[in-house]
Amino acid sequence: DAGITQSPRHKVTETGTPVTLRCHQTENHRYMYWYRQDPGHGLRLIHYSYGVKDTDKGEVSDGYSVSRSKTEDFLLTLESATSSQTSVYFCAISATGATNTEAFFGQGTRLTVV
Amino acid sequence: GENVEQHPSTLSVQEGDSAVIKCTYSDSASNYFPWYKQELGKGPQLIIDIRSNVGEKKDQRIAVTLNKTAKHFSLHITETQPEDSAVYFCAARDFGNEKLTFGTGTRLTIIP
């Protein structure tokens, strides 16, 4: 299995509080991604990174920010959590991009906003 | 951007029979189409992929076909086994960037 660790694995938080999810990799892969998974929507890209301090938005980026200060860590922050952000969040990594090489996924973080 | 539609959303087949999952995409310039399998409580895992210069690819009991003209691709699983029960996702590459657009998933159940 690719070396990807997501933390925490489960979290319950209150509406309006900030939340940070962490993705840590030991593969030295260039690309890192954050997806959310919801019933009926599949996997939707939130943000991705193509290098240290290089990030770009995905299709559902509103309400989320990211940071990548080191190759191995990609943080996803919900500045003020809302109930619509209750979801399962997956981090993924790939060597040269998700296009022609395999993207490896983490185990997921289940976030509940109450 | 790319739009990927996946059907059916649920599929039940008898053990030993074949299963077929179909996807269509909108961007004719897309050139990479992977399939992922997600088991309960785990992250998705690549099972097979195909590039636009190939019409079919096989890997043991799994095959993927691509029709560029019609902009659709399909996953075929033959001689299904209980361990094939999972959620399957198709995806297509957004031309010009490094993002994958996923379908909405198919929950496949193999009936013993």
Short mmCIF file of C-alpha atoms in Angstrom, two decimals:
data_model
loop_
_atom_site.label_atom_id
_atom_site.label_comp_id
_atom_site.label_asym_id
_atom_site.label_seq_id
_atom_site.Cartn_x
_atom_site.Cartn_y
_atom_site.Cartn_z
CA ASP A 1 0.00 0.00 0.00
CA ALA A 2 1.13 3.52 -0.80
CA GLY A 3 2.28 5.46 2.25
CA ILE A 4 -0.63 7.81 2.82
CA THR A 5 -1.96 8.66 6.26
CA GLN A 6 -5.02 10.78 6.88
CA SER A 7 -5.73 12.22 10.29
CA PRO A 8 -8.02 12.24 12.06
CA ARG A 9 -10.00 9.27 10.74
CA HIS A 10 -13.20 10.45 12.37
CA LYS A 11 -14.24 13.83 13.68
CA VAL A 12 -17.42 15.42 14.99
CA THR A 13 -17.44 19.18 15.19
CA GLU A 14 -19.91 21.98 15.73
CA THR A 15 -21.17 24.39 13.12
CA GLY A 16 -18.99 27.47 12.87
CA THR A 17 -15.82 25.93 14.24
CA PRO A 18 -12.60 25.64 12.22
CA VAL A 19 -11.43 22.16 11.25
CA THR A 20 -8.15 21.00 9.74
CA LEU A 21 -7.62 17.62 8.12
CA ARG A 22 -4.14 16.35 7.48
CA CYS A 23 -2.76 14.18 4.70
CA HIS A 24 0.77 12.83 5.10
CA GLN A 25 2.66 10.84 2.45
CA THR A 26 5.95 9.00 2.51
CA GLU A 27 6.17 8.45 -1.28
CA ASN A 28 7.65 11.82 -2.23
CA HIS A 29 4.94 12.20 -4.88
CA ARG A 30 4.52 15.61 -6.46
CA TYR A 31 0.74 15.76 -6.72
CA MET A 32 -1.68 15.68 -3.81
CA TYR A 33 -5.47 15.96 -3.92
CA TRP A 34 -8.41 16.41 -1.58
CA TYR A 35 -11.75 14.89 -2.59
CA ARG A 36 -15.07 14.65 -0.81
CA GLN A 37 -17.37 11.69 -1.24
CA ASP A 38 -21.12 12.01 -0.89
CA PRO A 39 -23.95 9.64 -1.84
CA GLY A 40 -25.10 10.28 -5.39
CA HIS A 41 -22.14 12.53 -6.17
CA GLY A 42 -19.19 10.19 -6.29
CA LEU A 43 -15.83 11.79 -5.66
CA ARG A 44 -15.56 15.53 -6.18
CA LEU A 45 -12.28 17.40 -6.21
CA ILE A 46 -11.91 20.17 -3.62
CA HIS A 47 -8.33 21.35 -4.10
CA TYR A 48 -5.12 19.92 -5.37
CA SER A 49 -1.41 20.67 -5.18
CA TYR A 50 1.27 20.25 -7.83
CA GLY A 51 4.19 21.14 -5.57
CA VAL A 52 5.20 22.86 -2.36
CA LYS A 53 3.13 26.04 -2.03
CA ASP A 54 1.52 25.38 -5.43
CA THR A 55 -2.20 24.71 -5.18
CA ASP A 56 -5.30 25.09 -7.31
CA LYS A 57 -9.05 24.86 -6.89
CA GLY A 58 -11.25 21.94 -7.79
CA GLU A 59 -14.97 21.88 -8.57
CA VAL A 60 -16.20 22.26 -4.97
CA SER A 61 -13.63 24.56 -3.36
CA ASP A 62 -15.97 27.08 -1.71
CA GLY A 63 -15.58 27.03 2.07
CA TYR A 64 -12.26 25.17 1.95
CA SER A 65 -8.64 26.24 1.93
CA VAL A 66 -5.45 24.22 1.64
CA SER A 67 -1.77 24.54 2.38
CA ARG A 68 1.31 22.59 1.43
CA SER A 69 4.47 23.78 3.13
CA LYS A 70 6.29 20.44 2.74
CA THR A 71 6.20 17.79 0.03
CA GLU A 72 4.82 15.22 2.45
CA ASP A 73 1.96 17.19 4.01
CA PHE A 74 -1.24 18.61 2.51
CA LEU A 75 -3.69 20.26 4.88
CA LEU A 76 -7.37 20.90 4.23
CA THR A 77 -9.03 23.58 6.36
CA LEU A 78 -12.69 24.33 6.83
CA GLU A 79 -12.58 27.88 8.15
CA SER A 80 -16.10 27.75 9.58
CA ALA A 81 -17.68 24.34 9.29
CA THR A 82 -21.25 23.99 8.02
CA SER A 83 -23.58 21.00 8.00
CA SER A 84 -23.22 20.78 4.21
CA GLN A 85 -19.58 19.89 4.75
CA THR A 86 -20.49 16.68 6.54
CA SER A 87 -18.85 14.13 4.28
CA VAL A 88 -16.08 11.59 3.87
CA TYR A 89 -12.86 13.26 2.77
CA PHE A 90 -10.17 11.45 0.82
CA CYS A 91 -6.63 12.47 0.14
CA ALA A 92 -4.88 11.11 -2.96
CA ILE A 93 -1.35 11.29 -4.32
CA SER A 94 0.28 10.64 -7.66
CA ALA A 95 3.76 10.88 -9.04
CA THR A 96 3.38 12.95 -12.19
CA GLY A 97 -0.34 13.70 -12.09
CA ALA A 98 -3.61 11.82 -11.95
CA THR A 99 -3.69 11.54 -15.71
CA ASN A 100 -1.37 8.83 -16.83
CA THR A 101 -0.16 7.36 -13.59
CA GLU A 102 -2.00 5.75 -10.76
CA ALA A 103 -3.53 7.91 -8.07
CA PHE A 104 -3.32 6.34 -4.60
CA PHE A 105 -6.00 7.15 -2.07
CA GLY A 106 -5.86 7.34 1.70
CA GLN A 107 -8.34 5.61 4.01
CA GLY A 108 -10.57 8.63 4.35
CA THR A 109 -11.72 10.96 7.12
CA ARG A 110 -15.35 10.91 8.16
CA LEU A 111 -16.35 14.42 9.23
CA THR A 112 -19.67 15.19 10.87
CA VAL A 113 -20.72 18.78 11.43
CA VAL A 114 -23.54 19.13 13.98
CA GLY B 1 -15.10 21.09 -17.65
CA GLU B 2 -15.46 17.36 -18.00
CA ASN B 3 -18.69 15.63 -17.03
CA VAL B 4 -18.84 11.89 -16.43
CA GLU B 5 -22.07 9.93 -16.14
CA GLN B 6 -22.10 6.37 -14.79
CA HIS B 7 -24.79 3.68 -14.98
CA PRO B 8 -26.25 1.77 -13.29
CA SER B 9 -26.02 3.09 -9.75
CA THR B 10 -26.63 -0.40 -8.34
CA LEU B 11 -26.11 -3.80 -9.92
CA SER B 12 -26.74 -7.28 -8.57
CA VAL B 13 -25.51 -10.37 -10.41
CA GLN B 14 -25.34 -14.06 -9.62
CA GLU B 15 -21.93 -15.41 -8.77
CA GLY B 16 -20.25 -16.62 -11.93
CA ASP B 17 -22.19 -14.29 -14.22
CA SER B 18 -20.77 -11.19 -15.90
CA ALA B 19 -21.21 -7.57 -14.83
CA VAL B 20 -21.02 -4.50 -17.05
CA ILE B 21 -20.80 -0.87 -15.90
CA LYS B 22 -21.01 1.96 -18.40
CA CYS B 23 -19.76 5.54 -18.39
CA THR B 24 -20.04 8.44 -20.77
CA TYR B 25 -17.90 11.56 -20.85
CA SER B 26 -18.41 14.98 -22.35
CA ASP B 27 -14.95 16.26 -23.32
CA SER B 28 -13.87 14.72 -26.62
CA ALA B 29 -10.28 15.67 -25.81
CA SER B 30 -10.14 13.45 -22.71
CA ASN B 31 -7.52 10.76 -23.19
CA TYR B 32 -7.22 8.74 -19.98
CA PHE B 33 -9.92 6.64 -18.34
CA PRO B 34 -9.23 4.74 -15.10
CA TRP B 35 -11.55 2.53 -13.07
CA TYR B 36 -11.41 2.38 -9.28
CA LYS B 37 -12.80 -0.16 -6.84
CA GLN B 38 -13.79 0.91 -3.35
CA GLU B 39 -14.36 -1.64 -0.63
CA LEU B 40 -16.27 -0.80 2.51
CA GLY B 41 -14.36 1.54 4.80
CA LYS B 42 -11.44 1.93 2.42
CA GLY B 43 -10.21 4.40 -0.14
CA PRO B 44 -10.65 3.74 -3.89
CA GLN B 45 -8.03 1.60 -5.58
CA LEU B 46 -7.14 1.52 -9.27
CA ILE B 47 -8.09 -1.76 -10.95
CA ILE B 48 -7.61 -0.98 -14.62
CA ASP B 49 -7.18 1.99 -16.93
CA ILE B 50 -7.21 2.72 -20.65
CA ARG B 51 -5.80 5.43 -22.85
CA SER B 52 -7.52 6.94 -25.86
CA ASN B 53 -5.20 5.26 -28.37
CA VAL B 54 -6.47 1.81 -27.29
CA GLY B 55 -9.93 0.33 -27.82
CA GLU B 56 -9.81 -2.48 -25.29
CA LYS B 57 -7.67 -3.68 -22.42
CA LYS B 58 -7.88 -6.87 -20.38
CA ASP B 59 -6.47 -7.99 -17.08
CA GLN B 60 -7.57 -11.50 -16.14
CA ARG B 61 -11.32 -11.30 -15.41
CA ILE B 62 -11.51 -7.54 -15.90
CA ALA B 63 -11.70 -5.68 -19.20
CA VAL B 64 -12.35 -2.11 -20.25
CA THR B 65 -13.58 -0.97 -23.66
CA LEU B 66 -13.48 2.53 -25.08
CA ASN B 67 -15.53 4.04 -27.89
CA LYS B 68 -14.11 7.46 -28.60
CA THR B 69 -16.67 8.30 -31.26
CA ALA B 70 -19.56 7.73 -28.90
CA LYS B 71 -17.57 9.02 -25.90
CA HIS B 72 -18.30 6.09 -23.68
CA PHE B 73 -16.29 3.40 -21.93
CA SER B 74 -17.29 0.29 -20.04
CA LEU B 75 -15.98 -2.05 -17.37
CA HIS B 76 -16.59 -5.76 -17.86
CA ILE B 77 -16.11 -8.29 -15.07
CA THR B 78 -16.45 -11.94 -16.02
CA GLU B 79 -16.91 -14.98 -13.77
CA THR B 80 -17.86 -12.75 -10.87
CA GLN B 81 -16.88 -13.75 -7.35
CA PRO B 82 -18.09 -12.58 -3.92
CA GLU B 83 -14.95 -10.47 -3.48
CA ASP B 84 -16.00 -8.42 -6.50
CA SER B 85 -18.75 -6.87 -4.37
CA ALA B 86 -17.78 -3.21 -3.96
CA VAL B 87 -18.43 0.27 -5.31
CA TYR B 88 -16.85 0.96 -8.70
CA PHE B 89 -16.00 4.40 -10.04
CA CYS B 90 -15.08 5.41 -13.54
CA ALA B 91 -13.11 8.59 -14.22
CA ALA B 92 -11.87 10.72 -17.10
CA ARG B 93 -8.98 13.08 -17.35
CA ASP B 94 -9.65 16.75 -17.84
CA PHE B 95 -7.67 17.69 -20.93
CA GLY B 96 -4.97 20.23 -20.23
CA ASN B 97 -4.74 19.74 -16.48
CA GLU B 98 -4.00 17.06 -13.91
CA LYS B 99 -7.48 16.54 -12.54
CA LEU B 100 -9.64 13.44 -12.73
CA THR B 101 -13.42 13.75 -12.94
CA PHE B 102 -15.23 10.80 -11.39
CA GLY B 103 -18.58 9.20 -12.11
CA THR B 104 -21.11 8.81 -9.32
CA GLY B 105 -20.29 5.16 -8.66
CA THR B 106 -21.92 1.74 -9.07
CA ARG B 107 -22.58 -0.50 -6.11
CA LEU B 108 -22.02 -4.05 -7.35
CA THR B 109 -23.39 -6.94 -5.30
CA ILE B 110 -22.51 -10.52 -6.13
CA ILE B 111 -25.22 -12.96 -5.07
CA PRO B 112 -23.81 -16.34 -3.93
#
